[in-house]
Coordinates of C-alpha atoms in Angstrom, one line a residue:
M1 CA 19.9 37.7 24.7
N2 CA 17.6 35.9 27.1
G3 CA 14.9 35.9 24.4
A4 CA 17.2 34.5 21.7
F5 CA 18.3 31.7 24.1
E6 CA 14.6 30.8 24.8
I7 CA 13.9 30.7 21.0
I8 CA 17.0 28.6 20.2
S9 CA 16.5 26.2 23.1
G10 CA 12.7 25.9 22.5
L11 CA 13.4 25.3 18.8
F12 CA 15.9 22.5 19.4
G13 CA 14.0 21.1 22.3
G14 CA 10.8 20.9 20.2
M15 CA 12.8 19.4 17.3
A16 CA 14.2 16.8 19.7
V17 CA 10.7 15.8 20.9
F18 CA 9.5 15.7 17.3
I19 CA 12.4 13.4 16.1
F20 CA 12.1 11.2 19.2
G21 CA 8.4 10.8 18.6
M22 CA 8.9 10.1 14.9
N23 CA 11.6 7.5 15.5
M24 CA 9.5 5.9 18.3
M25 CA 6.5 5.8 16.0
S26 CA 8.6 4.2 13.2
E27 CA 10.0 1.6 15.6
C28 CA 6.5 0.7 17.0
L29 CA 5.1 0.6 13.5
Q30 CA 7.8 -1.8 12.5
K31 CA 7.0 -4.1 15.4
A32 CA 3.3 -3.9 14.6
A33 CA 3.6 -4.2 10.8
G34 CA 7.2 -5.5 10.3
E35 CA 6.1 -8.9 8.9
K36 CA 3.7 -7.1 6.5
M37 CA 6.8 -5.5 5.0
K38 CA 7.8 -8.8 3.4
Q39 CA 4.3 -9.0 1.8
I40 CA 4.8 -5.4 0.6
L41 CA 8.2 -6.2 -0.9
A42 CA 6.7 -9.4 -2.4
L43 CA 4.9 -6.9 -4.8
L44 CA 8.3 -6.2 -6.2
T45 CA 8.7 -7.7 -9.7
R46 CA 10.9 -6.8 -12.6
N47 CA 8.2 -4.2 -13.3
P48 CA 9.5 -0.8 -12.1
V49 CA 6.0 0.5 -11.4
M50 CA 5.5 -2.3 -8.8
G51 CA 8.8 -1.4 -7.3
V52 CA 7.8 2.2 -6.9
L53 CA 4.5 1.1 -5.3
A54 CA 6.4 -1.3 -2.9
G55 CA 8.8 1.6 -1.9
A56 CA 5.9 4.0 -1.3
L57 CA 3.9 1.6 0.8
T58 CA 6.9 0.5 2.9
T59 CA 7.8 4.1 3.6
A60 CA 4.2 5.0 4.4
V61 CA 4.0 2.1 6.9
L62 CA 7.4 2.8 8.5
Q63 CA 7.1 6.6 8.4
S64 CA 10.7 6.8 7.4
S65 CA 12.2 7.1 4.0
S66 CA 15.7 6.6 5.5
A67 CA 14.6 3.2 6.9
T68 CA 13.4 2.1 3.5
T69 CA 16.5 3.5 1.7
V70 CA 18.9 1.8 4.1
M71 CA 16.9 -1.4 3.8
A72 CA 17.1 -1.3 0.0
I73 CA 20.8 -0.6 0.1
G74 CA 21.2 -3.5 2.5
F75 CA 19.3 -5.9 0.3
V76 CA 21.2 -4.9 -2.9
S77 CA 24.5 -5.2 -1.0
A78 CA 23.4 -8.7 0.1
R79 CA 22.5 -9.5 -3.5
L80 CA 18.9 -10.2 -2.5
M81 CA 17.7 -7.5 -4.8
T82 CA 18.9 -6.2 -8.2
L83 CA 20.0 -2.6 -8.8
P84 CA 17.0 -1.7 -10.9
Q85 CA 14.7 -3.1 -8.3
A86 CA 16.4 -1.1 -5.5
V87 CA 16.3 2.1 -7.5
S88 CA 12.6 1.7 -8.1
I89 CA 12.0 1.3 -4.4
I90 CA 14.0 4.4 -3.7
L91 CA 11.8 6.3 -6.2
G92 CA 8.7 5.1 -4.3
A93 CA 10.2 5.9 -0.9
N94 CA 10.4 9.6 -2.0
I95 CA 6.7 9.6 -2.5
G96 CA 6.0 7.6 0.7
T97 CA 7.9 10.1 2.9
T98 CA 5.6 12.9 2.0
I99 CA 2.9 11.3 4.2
T100 CA 4.7 12.8 7.2
A101 CA 4.3 16.3 5.9
Q102 CA 0.7 15.7 5.1
I103 CA 0.0 14.5 8.7
I104 CA 1.8 17.5 10.1
A105 CA -0.5 19.8 8.1
F106 CA -3.5 18.7 10.2
K107 CA -4.2 21.1 13.0
L108 CA -4.4 18.9 16.0
S109 CA -3.0 21.2 18.7
D110 CA -6.3 21.0 20.7
Y111 CA -6.0 17.2 21.0
I112 CA -2.3 16.7 21.6
Y113 CA -2.6 15.9 25.3
L114 CA -5.6 13.7 24.8
I115 CA -3.7 11.7 22.2
L116 CA -0.7 11.4 24.5
F117 CA -2.9 10.2 27.4
A118 CA -4.8 7.7 25.2
G119 CA -1.6 6.2 23.9
F120 CA -0.1 6.0 27.4
A121 CA -3.3 4.4 28.8
V122 CA -3.5 1.8 26.1
S123 CA 0.2 1.0 26.4
F124 CA 0.1 0.9 30.2
V125 CA -2.9 -1.5 30.5
A126 CA -2.2 -3.6 27.4
K127 CA -1.7 -7.3 28.1
T128 CA -0.7 -8.3 24.5
E129 CA 2.4 -7.2 22.6
K130 CA 0.3 -6.1 19.6
L131 CA -2.0 -3.8 21.7
K132 CA 1.0 -2.4 23.6
N133 CA 2.7 -1.5 20.3
T134 CA -0.5 0.2 19.2
G135 CA -0.6 2.3 22.3
Q136 CA 3.1 3.3 22.0
T137 CA 2.4 4.3 18.4
V138 CA -0.4 6.6 19.4
F139 CA 1.7 8.0 22.2
A140 CA 4.6 8.7 19.8
F141 CA 2.1 10.3 17.4
G142 CA 1.2 12.7 20.2
L143 CA 4.9 13.4 20.9
L144 CA 5.4 14.3 17.3
F145 CA 2.7 17.0 17.4
L146 CA 3.9 18.2 20.8
G147 CA 7.3 18.8 19.3
I148 CA 5.6 20.7 16.4
E149 CA 3.5 22.8 18.8
T150 CA 6.6 23.7 20.8
M151 CA 8.6 24.8 17.7
G152 CA 5.6 26.8 16.6
D153 CA 5.2 28.6 19.9
V154 CA 8.9 29.7 20.1
M155 CA 9.0 30.9 16.5
K156 CA 6.2 33.4 16.9
P157 CA 8.4 36.2 18.2
L158 CA 10.6 35.9 15.0
A159 CA 7.8 37.1 12.9
S160 CA 8.0 40.6 14.5
S161 CA 11.8 40.8 14.4
P162 CA 13.0 43.3 11.7
F163 CA 16.4 41.7 11.4
F164 CA 14.9 38.2 10.8
M165 CA 12.3 39.6 8.4
E166 CA 15.1 41.2 6.4
L167 CA 17.0 37.9 6.4
I168 CA 13.9 36.0 5.2
A169 CA 13.3 38.5 2.4
K170 CA 16.8 37.8 1.0
V171 CA 16.2 34.1 1.1
A172 CA 12.8 34.4 -0.5
D173 CA 14.1 36.6 -3.3
T174 CA 17.1 34.4 -4.0
P175 CA 16.0 30.7 -4.5
V176 CA 19.6 29.4 -4.4
L177 CA 20.0 30.7 -0.9
G178 CA 16.8 28.9 0.1
V179 CA 18.1 25.6 -1.4
L180 CA 21.4 26.0 0.5
A181 CA 19.5 26.8 3.8
G182 CA 17.3 23.7 3.4
T183 CA 20.2 21.5 2.6
L184 CA 22.2 22.8 5.5
M185 CA 19.3 22.3 7.9
T186 CA 18.8 18.7 6.8
L187 CA 22.5 17.9 6.9
V188 CA 22.6 19.1 10.6
V189 CA 19.5 17.4 11.7
Q190 CA 19.8 14.3 9.5
S191 CA 16.0 14.2 9.0
S192 CA 14.1 15.9 6.2
S193 CA 10.8 15.3 7.9
A194 CA 12.0 17.3 10.9
T195 CA 13.3 20.2 8.8
I196 CA 10.1 20.2 6.7
A197 CA 8.1 20.3 10.0
V198 CA 10.1 23.4 11.0
L199 CA 9.5 24.9 7.6
Q200 CA 5.7 24.3 7.9
N201 CA 5.6 25.8 11.3
F202 CA 7.6 28.9 10.5
A203 CA 5.7 29.5 7.3
S204 CA 2.5 29.4 9.3
Q205 CA 3.5 32.5 11.2
A206 CA 1.7 35.6 10.1
G207 CA 3.7 38.6 8.6
P208 CA 3.3 42.2 9.7
D209 CA -0.1 42.5 7.9
G210 CA -1.4 39.5 9.9
V211 CA -2.8 37.8 6.8
T212 CA 0.0 36.7 4.6
S213 CA 2.7 34.2 5.6
V214 CA 6.0 35.6 7.0
L215 CA 7.8 33.5 4.4
G216 CA 5.3 32.8 1.6
L217 CA 4.9 29.7 -0.5
A218 CA 7.4 31.0 -3.1
G219 CA 10.0 31.5 -0.4
A220 CA 9.3 28.1 1.2
L221 CA 9.6 26.1 -2.0
P222 CA 13.4 26.6 -2.4
I223 CA 14.0 25.5 1.2
L224 CA 11.8 22.5 0.6
L225 CA 14.0 21.6 -2.4
G226 CA 17.1 21.9 -0.3
D227 CA 15.5 19.6 2.3
N228 CA 15.2 17.0 -0.4
V229 CA 18.8 17.4 -1.5
G230 CA 20.0 17.2 2.1
T231 CA 18.2 13.9 2.8
T232 CA 20.3 12.1 0.2
I233 CA 23.3 12.3 2.6
T234 CA 21.7 9.5 4.7
A235 CA 21.7 7.2 1.8
L236 CA 25.3 8.0 0.9
L237 CA 26.4 7.4 4.5
A238 CA 24.5 4.0 4.5
S239 CA 26.4 2.9 1.4
T240 CA 29.8 3.6 2.9
G241 CA 31.9 0.4 2.9
Q242 CA 29.1 -1.5 1.0
A243 CA 29.2 -3.3 -2.4
K244 CA 29.3 -1.3 -5.7
D245 CA 25.5 -1.8 -6.3
A246 CA 24.8 -0.4 -2.8
K247 CA 26.8 2.8 -3.7
R248 CA 25.0 3.0 -7.0
T249 CA 21.6 2.8 -5.3
A250 CA 22.6 5.7 -3.0
L251 CA 23.9 7.7 -6.0
A252 CA 20.6 7.1 -7.8
H253 CA 18.8 8.6 -4.8
C254 CA 21.1 11.7 -5.1
I255 CA 20.5 12.0 -8.8
F256 CA 16.8 11.8 -8.3
N257 CA 16.6 14.7 -5.8
L258 CA 19.4 16.8 -7.4
S259 CA 17.7 16.6 -10.9
G260 CA 14.4 17.5 -9.3
C261 CA 15.9 20.5 -7.5
F262 CA 17.7 21.7 -10.7
L263 CA 14.4 21.4 -12.7
F264 CA 12.1 23.0 -10.2
I265 CA 14.3 25.9 -9.1
W266 CA 13.5 27.5 -12.5
L267 CA 9.8 27.0 -12.0
I268 CA 9.3 28.3 -8.5
Q269 CA 6.6 30.9 -9.4
P270 CA 4.5 28.8 -11.8
F271 CA 4.8 25.8 -9.4
A272 CA 3.7 27.9 -6.5
A273 CA 0.7 29.2 -8.6
V274 CA -0.4 25.6 -9.3
I275 CA -0.2 24.6 -5.6
R276 CA -2.2 27.7 -4.6
W277 CA -4.8 26.8 -7.1
L278 CA -4.9 23.2 -5.8
T279 CA -5.1 24.5 -2.1
P280 CA -6.9 27.8 -2.0
G281 CA -7.6 29.8 1.1
P282 CA -6.0 32.4 3.4
E283 CA -2.3 32.0 3.1
V284 CA -1.5 31.7 6.8
E285 CA -4.2 29.1 7.4
V286 CA -3.4 26.9 4.4
I287 CA 0.4 27.3 3.8
S288 CA 1.3 24.3 5.9
R289 CA -1.0 22.1 3.7
Q290 CA 0.4 23.9 0.5
I291 CA 4.0 23.0 1.5
A292 CA 2.9 19.3 2.1
N293 CA 1.1 19.2 -1.2
A294 CA 4.1 20.8 -3.0
H295 CA 6.3 18.1 -1.4
T296 CA 4.0 15.3 -2.6
A297 CA 3.6 16.9 -6.1
F298 CA 7.4 17.3 -6.5
N299 CA 8.1 13.7 -5.7
I300 CA 5.2 12.3 -7.8
I301 CA 6.3 14.4 -10.8
M302 CA 9.9 13.4 -10.5
T303 CA 8.9 9.7 -10.1
L304 CA 6.8 9.9 -13.2
I305 CA 9.7 11.4 -15.1
W306 CA 12.3 8.9 -13.9
T307 CA 10.3 5.6 -13.9
P308 CA 10.4 5.2 -17.7
L309 CA 14.0 6.3 -17.6
L310 CA 15.0 3.7 -15.0
P311 CA 17.3 1.8 -17.4
F312 CA 19.1 5.1 -18.2
M313 CA 19.4 5.9 -14.5
V314 CA 21.0 2.4 -13.9
K315 CA 23.3 3.0 -16.9
V316 CA 24.4 6.4 -15.5
V317 CA 25.2 5.2 -11.9
T318 CA 26.9 2.0 -13.3
S319 CA 29.2 4.1 -15.5
L320 CA 30.0 6.5 -12.7
I321 CA 30.8 3.7 -10.2
R322 CA 32.5 1.1 -12.2
E323 CA 33.2 -2.5 -11.2
G324 CA 36.6 -3.1 -9.7
K325 CA 38.5 -6.3 -9.4
K326 CA 36.5 -8.9 -7.4
A327 CA 38.3 -10.0 -4.3
P328 CA 38.2 -13.8 -3.6
E329 CA 35.3 -14.8 -1.4
E330 CA 36.3 -15.5 2.2
L331 CA 34.0 -18.3 3.4
S332 CA 34.1 -17.2 7.1
V333 CA 33.1 -13.6 6.3
P334 CA 29.4 -12.9 6.1
L335 CA 28.2 -11.7 2.7
Y336 CA 24.6 -10.7 3.6
L337 CA 24.5 -9.5 7.2
D338 CA 24.1 -5.7 7.5
N339 CA 24.4 -4.0 10.9
R340 CA 22.5 -1.0 9.6
L341 CA 19.3 -3.1 9.6
I342 CA 19.6 -4.2 13.3
T343 CA 16.7 -2.0 14.2
Q344 CA 14.6 -3.4 11.4
P345 CA 14.2 -7.1 12.4
A346 CA 11.8 -8.0 9.6
A347 CA 14.3 -7.1 7.0
A348 CA 17.4 -8.2 9.0
L349 CA 16.0 -11.7 9.5
Q350 CA 15.7 -12.1 5.8
L351 CA 19.4 -11.4 5.5
V352 CA 20.1 -13.9 8.3
G353 CA 18.1 -16.5 6.5
R354 CA 20.2 -16.0 3.3
E355 CA 23.4 -16.2 5.4
V356 CA 22.3 -19.4 7.1
I357 CA 21.5 -21.0 3.7
R358 CA 25.0 -20.0 2.6
C359 CA 26.5 -21.5 5.7
G360 CA 24.5 -24.7 5.0
E361 CA 25.7 -24.8 1.4
I362 CA 29.4 -24.5 2.5
T363 CA 28.8 -27.4 5.0
D364 CA 27.3 -29.4 2.1
D365 CA 30.4 -28.9 0.1
M366 CA 32.5 -29.9 3.1
L367 CA 30.6 -33.2 3.4
R368 CA 31.0 -33.9 -0.3
L369 CA 34.7 -33.5 -0.1
L370 CA 34.7 -35.7 3.1
A371 CA 32.9 -38.5 1.3
G372 CA 35.6 -38.5 -1.4
A373 CA 38.5 -38.3 1.1
V374 CA 37.8 -41.7 2.7
R375 CA 39.9 -43.8 0.3
A376 CA 42.1 -41.0 -1.1
D377 CA 44.8 -40.8 1.5
D378 CA 45.3 -37.2 0.4
T379 CA 46.7 -35.1 3.3
K380 CA 46.2 -31.9 1.2
L381 CA 42.5 -32.7 0.7
L382 CA 42.1 -33.5 4.4
A383 CA 43.7 -30.1 5.3
E384 CA 41.3 -28.4 2.9
I385 CA 38.3 -30.0 4.6
T386 CA 39.6 -29.1 8.1
E387 CA 40.0 -25.4 7.0
Q388 CA 36.5 -25.4 5.4
S389 CA 35.1 -26.8 8.7
A390 CA 36.8 -24.0 10.7
Q391 CA 35.5 -21.4 8.3
V392 CA 31.9 -22.7 8.6
R393 CA 32.2 -22.5 12.4
R394 CA 33.6 -18.9 12.3
L395 CA 30.7 -17.9 9.9
N396 CA 28.4 -19.6 12.4
E397 CA 29.8 -17.4 15.2
H398 CA 29.2 -14.2 13.1
I399 CA 25.6 -15.2 12.5
T400 CA 25.0 -16.0 16.1
E401 CA 26.5 -12.6 17.2
Y402 CA 24.3 -10.8 14.7
L403 CA 21.2 -12.6 16.1
S404 CA 22.3 -11.6 19.6
D405 CA 22.5 -8.0 18.5
L406 CA 19.0 -8.3 17.0
F407 CA 17.8 -9.5 20.4
S408 CA 19.6 -6.7 22.4
A409 CA 18.2 -4.0 20.0
G410 CA 14.8 -4.7 21.5
S411 CA 12.9 -4.1 18.3
M412 CA 11.7 -7.7 17.8
T413 CA 8.1 -8.9 18.2
E414 CA 7.5 -12.0 20.3
E415 CA 7.0 -14.0 17.1
Q416 CA 10.3 -12.8 15.6
A417 CA 12.1 -13.6 18.9
N418 CA 10.8 -17.1 18.9
G419 CA 11.9 -17.6 15.3
T420 CA 15.3 -16.2 16.1
A421 CA 15.7 -18.7 19.0
R422 CA 14.8 -21.5 16.7
L423 CA 17.4 -20.2 14.2
M424 CA 20.0 -20.4 16.9
Y425 CA 19.0 -24.0 17.6
L426 CA 19.4 -24.8 13.9
L427 CA 22.8 -23.0 13.8
G428 CA 23.9 -25.2 16.7
D429 CA 23.4 -28.3 14.6
L430 CA 25.2 -26.8 11.6
D431 CA 28.1 -26.0 13.9
R432 CA 28.1 -29.6 15.3
I433 CA 28.1 -31.1 11.8
A434 CA 31.1 -28.9 10.9
F435 CA 32.9 -29.9 14.1
Q436 CA 32.1 -33.6 13.5
G437 CA 33.4 -33.3 10.0
S438 CA 36.8 -32.1 11.4
E439 CA 36.7 -35.1 13.9
I440 CA 36.4 -37.6 11.0
T441 CA 39.2 -35.7 9.1
D442 CA 41.4 -36.0 12.2
S443 CA 40.8 -39.8 12.3
L444 CA 41.6 -40.1 8.7
Q445 CA 44.7 -38.1 9.2
T446 CA 45.8 -40.3 12.0
K447 CA 45.1 -43.4 9.8
I448 CA 47.6 -42.0 7.2
E449 CA 50.2 -40.9 9.7
K450 CA 50.2 -44.2 11.6
K451 CA 49.8 -46.2 8.4
Y452 CA 46.6 -48.0 9.6
K453 CA 45.3 -50.5 7.0
Y454 CA 41.6 -50.9 7.1
S455 CA 40.2 -53.7 4.9
K456 CA 38.7 -52.8 1.5
E457 CA 35.3 -53.9 2.8
A458 CA 35.5 -51.5 5.8
M459 CA 36.5 -48.6 3.6
K460 CA 33.8 -49.3 1.1
D461 CA 31.1 -49.4 3.9
L462 CA 32.5 -46.3 5.5
E463 CA 32.3 -44.5 2.1
K464 CA 28.8 -45.7 1.7
S465 CA 27.8 -44.5 5.2
L466 CA 29.3 -41.0 4.5
G467 CA 27.4 -40.9 1.2
L468 CA 24.1 -41.5 3.1
I469 CA 25.0 -38.8 5.5
Q470 CA 25.6 -36.4 2.6
E471 CA 22.2 -37.4 1.1
M472 CA 20.5 -36.8 4.5
Y473 CA 22.1 -33.4 4.9
G474 CA 21.2 -32.5 1.2
E475 CA 17.6 -33.3 2.0
S476 CA 17.8 -31.2 5.2
L477 CA 19.2 -28.3 3.2
Q478 CA 16.3 -28.5 0.8
V479 CA 13.9 -28.4 3.7
M480 CA 15.7 -25.2 4.9
R481 CA 15.5 -23.7 1.4
S482 CA 11.9 -24.5 0.6
G483 CA 10.2 -25.4 3.8
D484 CA 9.1 -28.7 2.2
T485 CA 8.6 -30.7 5.4
D486 CA 7.5 -33.8 3.4
R487 CA 11.2 -34.5 2.9
T488 CA 11.6 -35.1 6.6
K489 CA 10.2 -38.6 6.1
K490 CA 12.9 -39.4 3.5
I491 CA 15.5 -38.1 6.0
M492 CA 14.2 -40.5 8.7
K493 CA 14.4 -43.5 6.4
K494 CA 18.0 -42.6 5.5
K495 CA 18.7 -42.3 9.2
E496 CA 17.5 -45.9 9.7
K497 CA 19.8 -47.0 6.8
V498 CA 22.7 -45.2 8.4
F499 CA 22.0 -46.9 11.8
E500 CA 21.6 -50.3 10.3
L501 CA 24.8 -49.9 8.1
N502 CA 26.8 -48.7 11.1
L503 CA 25.6 -51.5 13.2
E504 CA 26.6 -54.0 10.5
M505 CA 30.0 -52.3 10.1
R506 CA 30.7 -52.8 13.8
R507 CA 29.8 -56.4 13.6
A508 CA 31.8 -57.0 10.4
H509 CA 34.8 -55.3 12.0
L510 CA 34.7 -57.6 15.0
R511 CA 34.3 -60.6 12.8
R512 CA 37.4 -59.5 10.8
V513 CA 39.3 -59.0 14.1
N514 CA 38.2 -62.4 15.3
K515 CA 39.5 -64.0 12.0
G516 CA 42.8 -62.0 12.2
K517 CA 41.9 -60.1 9.0
C518 CA 42.0 -56.8 10.9
S519 CA 44.1 -55.5 13.7
A520 CA 42.4 -55.1 17.1
R521 CA 44.1 -51.8 17.7
L522 CA 42.0 -50.3 14.8
T523 CA 38.8 -51.0 16.8
T524 CA 38.8 -47.7 18.8
P525 CA 39.6 -45.3 15.9
F526 CA 37.1 -47.1 13.7
H527 CA 34.3 -47.0 16.2
K528 CA 35.1 -43.4 16.9
I529 CA 34.4 -42.6 13.2
L530 CA 31.1 -44.6 13.3
N531 CA 30.0 -42.8 16.5
T532 CA 30.7 -39.4 14.8
L533 CA 28.6 -40.6 11.8
D534 CA 25.7 -41.4 14.1
R535 CA 25.9 -37.9 15.7
M536 CA 26.0 -36.3 12.2
S537 CA 22.9 -38.2 11.2
N538 CA 21.1 -37.0 14.4
S539 CA 22.1 -33.4 13.6
C540 CA 20.5 -33.8 10.1
I541 CA 17.3 -34.9 11.7
N542 CA 17.4 -32.0 14.2
I543 CA 17.8 -29.5 11.3
A544 CA 14.7 -30.9 9.6
D545 CA 12.8 -31.0 12.9
A546 CA 13.7 -27.4 13.6
V547 CA 12.3 -26.3 10.2
T548 CA 9.2 -28.5 10.7
G549 CA 8.8 -26.7 14.0
Q550 CA 7.8 -23.6 12.0
T551 CA 11.3 -22.2 11.4
D552 CA 10.6 -22.2 7.7
M553 CA 13.8 -20.9 6.1
G554 CA 11.9 -20.5 2.8
E555 CA 9.6 -17.9 4.4
M556 CA 12.4 -16.1 6.1
L557 CA 13.9 -15.4 2.7
P558 CA 12.2 -12.4 0.9
D559 CA 10.2 -13.2 -2.2
V560 CA 12.5 -10.9 -4.2
Y561 CA 15.3 -13.4 -3.4
R562 CA 13.4 -16.0 -5.4
A563 CA 12.4 -13.5 -8.1
T564 CA 16.0 -12.6 -8.8
G565 CA 17.0 -16.2 -9.1
I566 CA 19.9 -15.8 -6.8

C-alpha cells in the first residue's frame, strides 16, 4: 500500500513539475520571442503550405500547440484570419508540438541540476529583462527534465510487478485499449506533451529480460495515437462560446487527429517496423527516441495528406457547423477581444489594435452624423448620436479593462507594457471626443427645446467648423490605421483653421449681438459649443501625436489582417 502511494504521488508530483516547467518555459519564450510571432505569422499567405510553416514555427517557439491553437481560434473568431488560414496553422502546430517529445528523448539526467543552477544564476544576476527571461527559460528547461527524471524513478518498480505486466500485455495486444488509455490520460492532464513524456519514460523501463522495453514500440504507438486524440479537447474547449469559424477551426483539429488515428491503428506493426529501421539500437536505450520520431512522422504524414485537401476539410467543417442567423451588431460589445489570449500579449495586443480601430471608426461615424445634425433640428437624430457616443464610451471601457488584465497577467515585456500605456493614452482621447460629441448634442437639443434662433451665418460657420473637426479626426484615424505620421502636418494645419474659424465666429457673434441681430442670451451656449470644438481638435492632435510617439497602430495589427482585406 505504502509502495503504491509512493509511486502514485511520485508520478503526479513529477508530472506537476514537468507541466509547471513546460508552462513556465512557454511563458518565458513568449516574453523573449513574442514579438517575433508577428513576423512568423506574417509568413501566412493564402498559400496553405506557408500557413503550415507558420503554425509549425510558432509552436516550436512557444513550445505549446495549445497556445498556437487557441491563438488561431482567437484570430479567426476576431475575423483577423480566414478559416482556411487558421486550419493550415493548426496543421503546422501538430508538427511543431513534436519538438517537445524530441527534446525529452535526449538523456540529460546527469546535467539537470547544472541546468537548474545556470538558469537560476543568470535570472538572479540579470539586469536586463531579456537576459532575465533567458535565465528563467533555462531554469524552466531544467524543471522539465527534473519532472521527467522523477517520473522515471518512481515507475521503475512497476516493471517488476506481475499484475502491471499482465495489464500492459493486454493493452499492447489490443490497440483500441491503448488508444483509449492515451485519450483518457490526456483528457485528465490536459497536456499531450506531459502524457507523451510519461509514455516515453515508462517505455524506457526494461522488461524481465533486461533488454527489451516493458511496453515495446508496438504497444506504445496506440497510446501515442490516443494522446493525439485527447489533445483536441483543448481546442474544443477554447472554441466554446466563440464564432462559427472558431468552432470550425477546433473541429478541423479534431478531424485531423481522429482521421490519423483511424488510419494508423491498422498500420501499427508496419509503422513500428519503419520507425525501428529509422532509429536502430537496443530497444530500451532508443525507444524514447523512437516514440518521438513516431510522433513527428505521424504528424508530418497526416499534414502531407491533408494540406492538398484543405479546401475539402473547410467544406466538411462548414457543412457540419452551418451558419445561423446573424445577430445585429452591438456597438458597445467587443468583437475582437479574447480573454483566452491574456497570457499571450503579442497576440492579444493585435486584437486590441483591431478593437481600437473599430472604436475609432464608430467615433468617426458619430462625428459625421453630428456634422449633419447642426441645421437639421431633428431630435431623433440627436438621440441616435447621443446613444452612439455612449456606446463608444462603453466599448472604450471594455478595451481599457482588457488592457488592465493584460498588465495584471504579468506576461508582458517592458516594450509591450510601454505600448499598452500609450494605447490607454490614445483611448483616453477617443473617450473625450465621444463625450464632447454628446456635449454638443446636448447643446443642440437645448437649442431645439428652448427654440433658440441662431443666425444663418452662425449655423453655416458652426457646420463648417464641425466639418473641419471631422476631417481632422479622419486624418487621425488614417494615422492610426497606417502609421503614416506625415499626415500629422495636415492635421496641424486644419487645427489652425479650426482655431481661426472659431475665433472669427466668436467675433461675428458679438458683432451680431451688438447690432441686435442675435440675442445676448445665446452667447453662453454658443461659446460652450465653440469651446467643445476646440477641445475636440486638441484630442485629434493628441491621437496623431500618440501614434507619432511610436504607438503605431498599423504595426499592432497582424499582417494577416491586411492580407485578408478585412
